[in-house]
Amino acid sequence: MTPSSITPTVHDVLLVIDVQNGFLPGGSLAVGRGDEVVPLINAIAQRFRYVVLTQDWHPADHVSFAANHPGTAPYQTIALPYGTQVLWPTHCVQGSASAALAPGLEVPHAQLIIRKGCHRDIDSYSAFFEADGKTPTGLAGYLRERGIKRCFLAGLATDFCVAWSAIDARKQGFEAVVIDDASRGIDLDGSLAKAWDDMSAAGVQRIESTALG
Ligand code: VGL
Ligand code: ZN
């Protein structure tokens, strides 16, 4: 099968990762050209019967916010019990405008929204597991009960929440396909290239949206 002939079936899901105001231009953790994914995702989503959205959804005292660690600055890293954590600008606080889905996102047939990063002491880039690698969000069970075999992923940011979700999808036994042109990365100290290396090693496929027939 050539890459230009992928037709989504009832065993496929589109995971739309964190297309939220906080990650768009003007947001506190803006991803460069993040707004460009919105019209593309709106179009791609029409091809999928099953669409799941995710929202980064942090309490104000979340451990990933530099503001909650006196003497630190955004984008530096600290050691936490579950591993190294990048400290971020305050973003996507539960119920805030930053946490709202992008106003232009139009995916009315999406049936599930997964909110993640809800616990104060642990971050969650992945739609499947929190950053300890073992606390599940429930998404894997939901997808299995729906007979899903393959996850297509798009959204923000390629090198954090999209990559971690795609790799965890593989760990949970799903095929995983990242739609590159419908995603944008933060690229912190080479994190984008590293994320692609890690995704390739995990068996994640990389396509352009034009490959969806
Ligand atoms: C994300 C950094 C912090 C993401 C979320 O959606 O990729 N990145 N929180
Ligand atoms: Zn976050």
Tab-separated table of N, CA, C and O and ligand atoms in Angstrom, residues 17-20 23 29 31 54 56 58 64 85-86 88-89 91-92 116 123-125 156-162 184 186, ligand 1:
chain	number	residue	atom	x	y	z
A	17	ILE	N	-4.736	16.504	19.674
A	17	ILE	CA	-4.016	16.754	20.914
A	17	ILE	C	-3.899	18.252	21.217
A	17	ILE	O	-3.273	19.012	20.467
A	18	ASP	N	-4.491	18.681	22.299
A	18	ASP	CA	-4.227	19.977	22.944
A	18	ASP	C	-4.308	21.187	21.999
A	18	ASP	O	-3.426	22.066	22.032
A	19	VAL	N	-5.327	21.234	21.167
A	19	VAL	CA	-5.502	22.412	20.303
A	19	VAL	C	-6.274	23.454	21.127
A	19	VAL	O	-7.490	23.606	21.013
A	20	GLN	N	-5.531	24.120	21.976
A	20	GLN	CA	-6.070	25.018	22.999
A	20	GLN	C	-5.445	26.396	22.870
A	20	GLN	O	-4.294	26.543	22.435
A	23	PHE	N	-1.735	27.314	23.637
A	23	PHE	CA	-0.660	26.871	22.742
A	23	PHE	C	-0.698	27.584	21.394
A	23	PHE	O	0.113	27.290	20.514
A	29	LEU	N	1.957	29.680	26.324
A	29	LEU	CA	2.936	28.666	25.889
A	29	LEU	C	2.748	28.459	24.391
A	29	LEU	O	2.496	27.361	23.899
A	31	VAL	N	2.961	27.825	20.643
A	31	VAL	CA	3.742	26.979	19.744
A	31	VAL	C	3.776	27.701	18.398
A	31	VAL	O	2.726	28.091	17.886
A	54	THR	N	-8.085	16.026	23.211
A	54	THR	CA	-7.491	16.141	24.547
A	54	THR	C	-7.346	17.605	24.919
A	54	THR	O	-7.243	18.486	24.062
A	56	ASP	N	-5.053	19.839	27.820
A	56	ASP	CA	-4.156	20.015	28.941
A	56	ASP	C	-4.971	20.782	29.990
A	56	ASP	O	-5.607	21.795	29.650
A	58	HIS	N	-4.643	21.858	33.866
A	58	HIS	CA	-3.849	21.877	35.095
A	58	HIS	C	-4.498	22.699	36.213
A	58	HIS	O	-5.074	23.761	35.952
A	64	SER	N	4.282	21.590	37.144
A	64	SER	CA	5.021	21.905	35.912
A	64	SER	C	5.168	23.404	35.668
A	64	SER	O	5.815	23.804	34.692
A	85	GLN	N	11.650	17.150	34.744
A	85	GLN	CA	10.463	17.902	34.343
A	85	GLN	C	10.892	19.262	33.807
A	85	GLN	O	11.628	19.991	34.476
A	86	VAL	N	10.448	19.603	32.603
A	86	VAL	CA	10.623	20.969	32.103
A	86	VAL	C	9.634	21.862	32.858
A	86	VAL	O	8.470	21.489	33.038
A	88	TRP	N	7.350	25.083	32.821
A	88	TRP	CA	6.683	25.831	31.757
A	88	TRP	C	6.099	27.127	32.292
A	88	TRP	O	5.815	27.243	33.487
A	89	PRO	N	5.838	28.078	31.392
A	89	PRO	CA	5.006	29.217	31.799
A	89	PRO	C	3.640	28.666	32.242
A	89	PRO	O	3.208	27.627	31.741
A	91	HIS	N	0.093	27.724	32.137
A	91	HIS	CA	-0.719	27.531	30.936
A	91	HIS	C	-1.874	26.574	31.240
A	91	HIS	O	-1.782	25.722	32.124
A	92	CYS	N	-2.947	26.716	30.496
A	92	CYS	CA	-4.058	25.760	30.512
A	92	CYS	C	-4.534	25.419	31.921
A	92	CYS	O	-4.739	24.256	32.277
A	116	LYS	N	-6.157	16.066	30.887
A	116	LYS	CA	-4.959	15.453	31.465
A	116	LYS	C	-4.087	16.502	32.133
A	116	LYS	O	-4.205	17.692	31.831
A	123	ASP	N	2.941	15.738	35.976
A	123	ASP	CA	2.536	16.251	34.667
A	123	ASP	C	1.982	15.100	33.832
A	123	ASP	O	2.126	13.929	34.190
A	124	SER	N	1.360	15.412	32.734
A	124	SER	CA	0.841	14.385	31.832
A	124	SER	C	0.863	14.914	30.409
A	124	SER	O	-0.060	15.597	29.990
A	125	TYR	N	1.930	14.623	29.691
A	125	TYR	CA	1.966	15.009	28.282
A	125	TYR	C	1.100	14.059	27.459
A	125	TYR	O	0.479	14.446	26.486
A	156	LEU	N	-0.876	19.748	19.042
A	156	LEU	CA	0.202	20.519	19.658
A	156	LEU	C	0.620	19.851	20.975
A	156	LEU	O	-0.252	19.412	21.717
A	157	ALA	N	1.838	19.788	21.303
A	157	ALA	CA	2.948	20.092	20.423
A	157	ALA	C	3.576	18.778	19.959
A	157	ALA	O	3.625	17.815	20.719
A	158	THR	N	4.064	18.761	18.734
A	158	THR	CA	4.596	17.529	18.154
A	158	THR	C	5.588	16.845	19.082
A	158	THR	O	5.575	15.623	19.240
A	159	ASP	N	6.495	17.648	19.672
A	159	ASP	CA	7.609	17.062	20.436
A	159	ASP	C	7.274	16.795	21.898
A	159	ASP	O	8.092	16.249	22.625
A	160	PHE	N	6.093	17.172	22.340
A	160	PHE	CA	5.708	16.869	23.727
A	160	PHE	C	4.433	16.022	23.727
A	160	PHE	O	4.499	14.800	23.687
A	161	CYS	N	3.291	16.642	23.746
A	161	CYS	CA	2.074	15.848	23.965
A	161	CYS	C	1.733	14.924	22.797
A	161	CYS	O	1.224	13.824	23.004
A	162	VAL	N	2.016	15.347	21.560
A	162	VAL	CA	1.747	14.450	20.427
A	162	VAL	C	2.699	13.254	20.481
A	162	VAL	O	2.267	12.088	20.394
A	184	ARG	N	2.447	20.925	15.178
A	184	ARG	CA	3.561	21.873	15.256
A	184	ARG	C	4.321	21.607	16.549
A	184	ARG	O	3.699	21.267	17.565
A	186	ILE	N	7.381	22.569	19.651
A	186	ILE	CA	7.966	23.646	20.456
A	186	ILE	C	9.458	23.760	20.131
A	186	ILE	O	10.006	24.843	20.010
B	1	VGL	C1	2.344	20.545	26.300
B	1	VGL	C2	4.115	21.443	27.436
B	1	VGL	C3	3.378	21.501	28.594
B	1	VGL	C4	1.797	20.025	25.005
B	1	VGL	C5	1.582	20.590	27.434
B	1	VGL	O1	0.559	20.063	24.803
B	1	VGL	O2	2.613	19.584	24.158
B	1	VGL	N1	3.610	20.965	26.308
B	1	VGL	N2	2.104	21.084	28.580
